[in-house]
Amino acid sequence: MKTIGVLTSGGDAPGMNAAIRAVVRSANYHGIEVYGIKRGFRGLLEKNYEVLDSRSVSDILQKGGTFLKTARCPEFNTPEGVIKARDIINDLGLDALVVIGGDGSIRGGAELAKQGIKVIALPGSIDNDMGYTDYTIGFDTAITTVMHAVSNLRDTSSSHGRVFVVQVMGRECGDIALHAGIICGAEEVIVPEVPFDLKELSANMKRSMARGKDHYIILLAEGAADPFEFTEELKELSGLNTRLNIIGYLQRGGSPSSFDRMLATRMGVYAIDLLMEGVENVAVGIKGNDIVHEELYKAVEVRDSLDRDLYEIAKILAV
Ligand code: F6P
């Protein structure tokens, strides 16, 4: 193992920089040179890279986003794109590629692995939507951002007796809504994994307000419903003053939390350890407090399943 590449791909996530730093410094420690590929798979297809050393990754640990930049790349998602990427990796003389990104990026890594490239993937995504790992890099920071936003909204909700629907990200996964709902003390958590009934919701809202609640926060996962229709229908059904807040990209940036810095760092170092041991074509994850790895093709197959116990806790506590 003499030279490797590292890239970030898909949506940026806080902690990606900490992961790159750990990969570069750990690789250099073992005498491995690192090419930082810019703008994900698109940059790879354009041979857009720079050699990274320990100094190149100074002062990035605490920064959100990704200093290598990222992109979504339709060209790479074709058989021709994958072959072209494989040939470029071989031309550059890269012995392995570390891919940091969400499930789409890990899928891309798996395609390259099928073409004989050695790949190690790290889960970088705010969505926490991969079943092989308890946490993805960026999720903790995102729910912390949502927590602060909802705390502010709660002031207005209480002051005006208003209902707030707060839409959060997560694609088809309800983890951001569920975890944020619990740490914010939301009255309702609506996730794609569990069907909901607007009439029942509206009845709950009216009952709670009648019982003296002066605030009502509904955490709505983006994959669960159209936020505008959802809010409008609830407003009509309940007759309560109901407003929508879409947190959007505010929850994707920002300085990574201590948890994400630690997770990304441990995963980055582990990725290099795996390569040193001759392990390849795996995705790095965390189970409990242990950093683990799973075969790439299995990692992309296992979807995240909602933690039903946590969901029950959210319901029990939202009285
Ligand atoms: O995967 C991260 C994520 O922020 C999702 O939560 C969201 O659905 C999506 O990316 C938005 O994608 P884009 O950056 O392409 O708008």
CSV table of C-alpha atoms and ligand atoms in Angstrom, one decimal:
chain,number,residue,atom,x,y,z
A,1,MET,CA,0.0,0.0,0.0
A,2,LYS,CA,1.9,3.1,-1.3
A,3,THR,CA,-0.7,5.6,-2.5
A,4,ILE,CA,-4.4,5.9,-1.9
A,5,GLY,CA,-7.1,8.3,-2.8
A,6,VAL,CA,-9.8,9.8,-0.6
A,7,LEU,CA,-13.0,11.6,-1.7
A,8,THR,CA,-16.2,12.9,-0.2
A,9,SER,CA,-19.4,12.4,-2.2
A,10,GLY,CA,-23.1,13.1,-2.0
A,11,GLY,CA,-24.5,15.5,0.5
A,12,ASP,CA,-21.9,17.1,2.8
A,13,ALA,CA,-22.1,16.2,6.5
A,14,PRO,CA,-20.4,17.8,9.5
A,15,GLY,CA,-17.4,15.6,10.5
A,16,MET,CA,-16.4,14.8,6.9
A,17,ASN,CA,-13.3,17.0,7.4
A,18,ALA,CA,-12.4,15.3,10.6
A,19,ALA,CA,-12.6,12.0,8.7
A,20,ILE,CA,-10.4,13.2,5.9
A,21,ARG,CA,-7.9,14.5,8.4
A,22,ALA,CA,-7.8,11.2,10.2
A,23,VAL,CA,-7.3,9.3,6.9
A,24,VAL,CA,-4.5,11.5,5.7
A,25,ARG,CA,-2.6,11.7,9.0
A,26,SER,CA,-3.0,8.1,9.8
A,27,ALA,CA,-2.0,7.1,6.2
A,28,ASN,CA,1.1,9.4,6.3
A,29,TYR,CA,2.0,7.9,9.7
A,30,HIS,CA,2.2,4.5,7.9
A,31,GLY,CA,4.2,5.9,5.0
A,32,ILE,CA,1.2,6.0,2.6
A,33,GLU,CA,0.8,8.9,0.2
A,34,VAL,CA,-2.7,10.3,-0.1
A,35,TYR,CA,-4.4,12.0,-3.1
A,36,GLY,CA,-7.3,14.1,-2.2
A,37,ILE,CA,-9.8,13.9,-5.0
A,38,LYS,CA,-11.9,17.0,-5.4
A,39,ARG,CA,-15.7,17.1,-5.9
A,40,GLY,CA,-16.3,13.4,-5.3
A,41,PHE,CA,-16.7,11.0,-8.2
A,42,ARG,CA,-17.1,13.9,-10.6
A,43,GLY,CA,-13.6,15.1,-9.7
A,44,LEU,CA,-12.3,11.6,-10.1
A,45,LEU,CA,-13.7,11.5,-13.7
A,46,GLU,CA,-12.0,14.8,-14.3
A,47,LYS,CA,-8.7,13.8,-12.6
A,48,ASN,CA,-9.1,16.7,-10.2
A,49,TYR,CA,-6.9,15.9,-7.2
A,50,GLU,CA,-4.1,17.2,-5.1
A,51,VAL,CA,-1.6,15.4,-2.9
A,52,LEU,CA,-2.5,15.9,0.8
A,53,ASP,CA,0.0,15.8,3.6
A,54,SER,CA,-0.5,16.4,7.4
A,55,ARG,CA,-0.3,20.2,6.9
A,56,SER,CA,-2.9,20.2,4.1
A,57,VAL,CA,-5.5,19.0,6.7
A,58,SER,CA,-4.6,21.4,9.4
A,59,ASP,CA,-7.4,23.5,10.9
A,60,ILE,CA,-10.2,21.5,9.3
A,61,LEU,CA,-11.2,19.3,12.2
A,62,GLN,CA,-13.7,21.8,13.6
A,63,LYS,CA,-15.2,22.9,10.2
A,64,GLY,CA,-18.5,21.7,8.7
A,65,GLY,CA,-18.9,20.8,5.0
A,66,THR,CA,-16.0,19.2,3.2
A,67,PHE,CA,-12.8,20.9,2.2
A,68,LEU,CA,-12.4,18.4,-0.7
A,69,LYS,CA,-15.8,19.6,-1.9
A,70,THR,CA,-18.6,17.2,-3.0
A,71,ALA,CA,-21.0,16.7,-5.8
A,72,ARG,CA,-23.7,14.4,-7.1
A,73,CYS,CA,-22.5,12.8,-10.3
A,74,PRO,CA,-25.0,11.2,-12.8
A,75,GLU,CA,-22.1,10.3,-15.2
A,76,PHE,CA,-20.5,8.0,-12.6
A,77,ASN,CA,-23.8,6.2,-12.1
A,78,THR,CA,-23.5,4.6,-15.5
A,79,PRO,CA,-21.5,1.4,-16.3
A,80,GLU,CA,-19.3,3.5,-18.6
A,81,GLY,CA,-18.7,6.0,-15.8
A,82,VAL,CA,-17.6,3.3,-13.4
A,83,ILE,CA,-15.2,1.8,-16.0
A,84,LYS,CA,-13.7,5.3,-16.7
A,85,ALA,CA,-13.3,5.9,-13.0
A,86,ARG,CA,-11.6,2.5,-12.6
A,87,ASP,CA,-9.2,3.3,-15.4
A,88,ILE,CA,-8.3,6.7,-13.9
A,89,ILE,CA,-7.7,5.2,-10.5
A,90,ASN,CA,-5.3,2.7,-12.1
A,91,ASP,CA,-3.6,5.4,-14.3
A,92,LEU,CA,-3.0,7.5,-11.1
A,93,GLY,CA,-1.5,4.4,-9.5
A,94,LEU,CA,-3.9,4.4,-6.5
A,95,ASP,CA,-3.7,1.2,-4.5
A,96,ALA,CA,-7.0,1.9,-2.8
A,97,LEU,CA,-9.8,4.5,-2.5
A,98,VAL,CA,-11.4,5.7,0.7
A,99,VAL,CA,-15.0,7.0,-0.1
A,100,ILE,CA,-16.7,9.1,2.5
A,101,GLY,CA,-20.4,9.6,1.9
A,102,GLY,CA,-24.0,8.4,2.1
A,103,ASP,CA,-25.5,5.2,0.8
A,104,GLY,CA,-25.4,6.4,-2.8
A,105,SER,CA,-21.7,7.0,-2.4
A,106,ILE,CA,-21.1,3.7,-0.8
A,107,ARG,CA,-23.0,2.1,-3.6
A,108,GLY,CA,-20.6,3.8,-6.0
A,109,GLY,CA,-17.7,2.4,-4.0
A,110,ALA,CA,-19.2,-1.1,-4.3
A,111,GLU,CA,-19.4,-0.7,-8.1
A,112,LEU,CA,-15.7,0.2,-8.2
A,113,ALA,CA,-14.9,-2.8,-6.0
A,114,LYS,CA,-16.7,-5.0,-8.5
A,115,GLN,CA,-14.2,-3.6,-11.1
A,116,GLY,CA,-11.2,-4.7,-8.9
A,117,ILE,CA,-10.6,-1.4,-7.1
A,118,LYS,CA,-9.8,-1.7,-3.3
A,119,VAL,CA,-12.4,0.4,-1.5
A,120,ILE,CA,-13.0,1.4,2.1
A,121,ALA,CA,-16.2,3.4,2.7
A,122,LEU,CA,-17.0,5.7,5.6
A,123,PRO,CA,-20.7,6.6,6.3
A,124,GLY,CA,-20.9,10.4,5.9
A,125,SER,CA,-24.5,11.6,6.0
A,126,ILE,CA,-26.8,13.5,8.3
A,127,ASP,CA,-29.6,11.0,7.6
A,128,ASN,CA,-28.4,8.0,9.7
A,129,ASP,CA,-30.2,5.8,7.2
A,130,MET,CA,-27.8,2.9,6.9
A,131,GLY,CA,-28.6,-0.3,8.9
A,132,TYR,CA,-25.1,-1.7,9.2
A,133,THR,CA,-24.0,1.2,11.5
A,134,ASP,CA,-25.7,2.7,14.6
A,135,TYR,CA,-24.6,6.2,13.6
A,136,THR,CA,-23.5,8.0,10.4
A,137,ILE,CA,-21.0,10.9,10.6
A,138,GLY,CA,-23.0,14.2,10.8
A,139,PHE,CA,-26.2,12.8,12.3
A,140,ASP,CA,-25.4,14.0,15.8
A,141,THR,CA,-24.5,17.5,14.7
A,142,ALA,CA,-27.7,17.7,12.6
A,143,ILE,CA,-30.0,16.7,15.5
A,144,THR,CA,-28.2,19.1,17.8
A,145,THR,CA,-28.8,21.9,15.2
A,146,VAL,CA,-32.5,20.9,15.0
A,147,MET,CA,-32.6,20.9,18.8
A,148,HIS,CA,-31.4,24.5,19.1
A,149,ALA,CA,-33.8,25.6,16.3
A,150,VAL,CA,-36.8,23.9,18.0
A,151,SER,CA,-35.9,25.5,21.4
A,152,ASN,CA,-36.2,28.9,19.7
A,153,LEU,CA,-39.5,27.9,18.1
A,154,ARG,CA,-40.9,26.7,21.3
A,155,ASP,CA,-40.6,30.2,22.8
A,156,THR,CA,-42.9,31.5,20.1
A,157,SER,CA,-45.1,28.4,20.2
A,158,SER,CA,-45.7,29.0,24.0
A,159,SER,CA,-46.0,32.7,23.8
A,160,HIS,CA,-48.7,32.6,21.1
A,161,GLY,CA,-50.2,29.2,21.8
A,162,ARG,CA,-49.4,28.2,18.3
A,163,VAL,CA,-48.8,24.8,16.8
A,164,PHE,CA,-45.5,24.4,14.9
A,165,VAL,CA,-44.9,21.8,12.3
A,166,VAL,CA,-41.1,21.5,11.9
A,167,GLN,CA,-39.9,19.6,8.8
A,168,VAL,CA,-36.5,18.0,9.1
A,169,MET,CA,-34.4,16.1,6.5
A,170,GLY,CA,-33.6,12.4,6.3
A,171,ARG,CA,-34.9,11.2,2.9
A,172,GLU,CA,-36.9,8.0,3.6
A,173,CYS,CA,-35.5,7.6,7.1
A,174,GLY,CA,-37.2,9.0,10.2
A,175,ASP,CA,-34.1,9.0,12.5
A,176,ILE,CA,-33.5,12.8,12.5
A,177,ALA,CA,-37.2,13.5,13.3
A,178,LEU,CA,-37.3,10.7,16.0
A,179,HIS,CA,-34.1,11.6,17.8
A,180,ALA,CA,-34.7,15.3,17.5
A,181,GLY,CA,-38.2,14.8,18.6
A,182,ILE,CA,-37.1,13.1,21.8
A,183,ILE,CA,-34.3,15.6,22.7
A,184,CYS,CA,-36.7,18.6,22.0
A,185,GLY,CA,-39.7,17.1,23.8
A,186,ALA,CA,-41.8,17.3,20.7
A,187,GLU,CA,-45.5,16.5,21.1
A,188,GLU,CA,-45.6,14.5,17.9
A,189,VAL,CA,-43.0,12.7,15.7
A,190,ILE,CA,-44.2,11.9,12.2
A,191,VAL,CA,-41.8,9.5,10.3
A,192,PRO,CA,-42.1,7.6,7.0
A,193,GLU,CA,-41.8,4.2,8.8
A,194,VAL,CA,-45.0,4.6,10.8
A,195,PRO,CA,-48.4,5.5,9.2
A,196,PHE,CA,-50.2,8.5,10.7
A,197,ASP,CA,-53.8,9.6,10.8
A,198,LEU,CA,-54.4,13.4,10.4
A,199,LYS,CA,-57.8,13.2,12.2
A,200,GLU,CA,-56.2,11.5,15.2
A,201,LEU,CA,-53.4,14.1,15.2
A,202,SER,CA,-55.8,16.9,15.1
A,203,ALA,CA,-57.8,15.4,18.0
A,204,ASN,CA,-54.6,15.1,20.0
A,205,MET,CA,-53.7,18.7,19.4
A,206,LYS,CA,-57.1,20.0,20.4
A,207,ARG,CA,-57.2,17.7,23.5
A,208,SER,CA,-53.7,18.9,24.6
A,209,MET,CA,-54.4,22.6,24.1
A,210,ALA,CA,-57.7,22.2,26.0
A,211,ARG,CA,-55.8,20.5,28.9
A,212,GLY,CA,-53.7,23.6,29.2
A,213,LYS,CA,-50.7,23.0,26.9
A,214,ASP,CA,-49.5,26.3,25.6
A,215,HIS,CA,-47.2,24.9,22.9
A,216,TYR,CA,-47.3,22.1,20.4
A,217,ILE,CA,-44.4,21.0,18.3
A,218,ILE,CA,-44.7,18.4,15.6
A,219,LEU,CA,-41.5,17.0,14.1
A,220,LEU,CA,-42.2,15.9,10.5
A,221,ALA,CA,-39.6,13.8,8.6
A,222,GLU,CA,-39.3,14.9,5.0
A,223,GLY,CA,-40.1,11.4,3.7
A,224,ALA,CA,-43.4,11.2,5.6
A,225,ALA,CA,-45.6,13.8,3.9
A,226,ASP,CA,-45.7,16.9,1.9
A,227,PRO,CA,-45.1,19.6,4.5
A,228,PHE,CA,-47.4,22.2,3.0
A,229,GLU,CA,-50.4,19.9,2.5
A,230,PHE,CA,-49.8,18.3,5.9
A,231,THR,CA,-49.8,21.7,7.7
A,232,GLU,CA,-52.8,23.0,5.8
A,233,GLU,CA,-54.9,19.9,6.4
A,234,LEU,CA,-54.0,19.9,10.1
A,235,LYS,CA,-54.9,23.6,10.4
A,236,GLU,CA,-58.3,23.0,8.8
A,237,LEU,CA,-59.1,19.9,10.8
A,238,SER,CA,-58.1,21.3,14.1
A,239,GLY,CA,-59.0,25.0,13.7
A,240,LEU,CA,-55.8,25.8,15.6
A,241,ASN,CA,-53.2,28.4,14.6
A,242,THR,CA,-50.7,26.0,12.9
A,243,ARG,CA,-47.5,27.2,11.2
A,244,LEU,CA,-44.9,25.4,9.1
A,245,ASN,CA,-41.1,25.7,9.6
A,246,ILE,CA,-38.7,24.0,7.2
A,247,ILE,CA,-35.3,23.8,8.7
A,248,GLY,CA,-33.7,22.6,5.4
A,249,TYR,CA,-30.0,23.0,4.7
A,250,LEU,CA,-29.4,24.8,8.0
A,251,GLN,CA,-29.3,21.4,9.6
A,252,ARG,CA,-26.6,20.1,7.2
A,253,GLY,CA,-23.8,22.5,8.0
A,254,GLY,CA,-22.0,23.8,11.0
A,255,SER,CA,-19.1,22.8,13.2
A,256,PRO,CA,-19.3,19.1,14.0
A,257,SER,CA,-20.3,18.0,17.5
A,258,SER,CA,-17.8,16.3,19.8
A,259,PHE,CA,-19.5,13.0,19.0
A,260,ASP,CA,-19.1,13.4,15.3
A,261,ARG,CA,-15.5,14.6,15.6
A,262,MET,CA,-14.7,11.5,17.6
A,263,LEU,CA,-16.7,9.1,15.4
A,264,ALA,CA,-15.1,10.5,12.2
A,265,THR,CA,-11.6,10.4,13.6
A,266,ARG,CA,-12.0,6.8,14.9
A,267,MET,CA,-13.5,5.7,11.6
A,268,GLY,CA,-10.8,7.4,9.5
A,269,VAL,CA,-8.0,5.8,11.5
A,270,TYR,CA,-9.7,2.4,11.4
A,271,ALA,CA,-10.0,2.7,7.6
A,272,ILE,CA,-6.2,2.9,7.3
A,273,ASP,CA,-5.7,0.1,9.8
A,274,LEU,CA,-7.9,-2.1,7.7
A,275,LEU,CA,-5.9,-1.4,4.6
A,276,MET,CA,-2.7,-2.1,6.5
A,277,GLU,CA,-4.1,-5.4,7.4
A,278,GLY,CA,-5.1,-6.2,3.8
A,279,VAL,CA,-8.8,-5.8,4.4
A,280,GLU,CA,-10.7,-4.3,1.5
A,281,ASN,CA,-14.1,-3.6,0.1
A,282,VAL,CA,-15.8,-2.9,3.4
A,283,ALA,CA,-17.8,-0.1,4.9
A,284,VAL,CA,-16.8,1.1,8.4
A,285,GLY,CA,-19.5,1.5,11.0
A,286,ILE,CA,-20.1,1.7,14.7
A,287,LYS,CA,-22.0,-0.8,16.8
A,288,GLY,CA,-22.4,0.1,20.4
A,289,ASN,CA,-19.1,1.8,21.1
A,290,ASP,CA,-17.1,-0.5,18.8
A,291,ILE,CA,-15.9,0.5,15.3
A,292,VAL,CA,-16.7,-2.3,13.0
A,293,HIS,CA,-16.8,-3.1,9.3
A,294,GLU,CA,-19.2,-4.8,6.9
A,295,GLU,CA,-18.8,-6.1,3.4
A,296,LEU,CA,-19.7,-3.2,1.0
A,297,TYR,CA,-22.4,-5.1,-0.9
A,298,LYS,CA,-24.1,-6.0,2.4
A,299,ALA,CA,-23.7,-2.5,3.9
A,300,VAL,CA,-25.7,-1.0,1.0
A,301,GLU,CA,-28.4,-3.7,1.2
A,302,VAL,CA,-29.2,-3.3,4.9
A,303,ARG,CA,-31.6,-0.4,5.2
A,304,ASP,CA,-32.0,1.3,8.6
A,305,SER,CA,-35.0,0.2,10.6
A,306,LEU,CA,-36.6,2.7,12.9
A,307,ASP,CA,-35.9,2.0,16.6
A,308,ARG,CA,-39.4,1.1,17.8
A,309,ASP,CA,-38.4,1.4,21.5
A,310,LEU,CA,-37.3,5.0,21.0
A,311,TYR,CA,-40.5,5.7,19.0
A,312,GLU,CA,-42.6,4.4,22.0
A,313,ILE,CA,-40.5,6.6,24.3
A,314,ALA,CA,-41.2,9.6,22.2
A,315,LYS,CA,-45.0,8.8,22.4
A,316,ILE,CA,-45.0,8.1,26.2
A,317,LEU,CA,-43.2,11.2,27.1
A,318,ALA,CA,-45.2,13.5,24.9
A,319,VAL,CA,-48.2,13.8,27.2
B,1,F6P,O1,-28.7,12.9,2.3
B,1,F6P,C1,-28.6,14.1,2.9
B,1,F6P,C2,-29.7,15.1,2.5
B,1,F6P,O2,-29.6,16.3,3.2
B,1,F6P,C3,-31.1,14.5,2.8
B,1,F6P,O3,-31.5,14.6,4.1
B,1,F6P,C4,-31.9,15.3,1.8
B,1,F6P,O4,-33.1,14.7,1.4
B,1,F6P,C5,-31.0,15.5,0.6
B,1,F6P,O5,-29.7,15.3,1.1
B,1,F6P,C6,-31.0,16.8,-0.1
B,1,F6P,O6,-30.3,16.6,-1.2
B,1,F6P,P1,-29.6,17.8,-2.1
B,1,F6P,O7,-28.4,18.2,-1.4
B,1,F6P,O8,-29.3,17.1,-3.4
B,1,F6P,O9,-30.6,18.8,-2.2
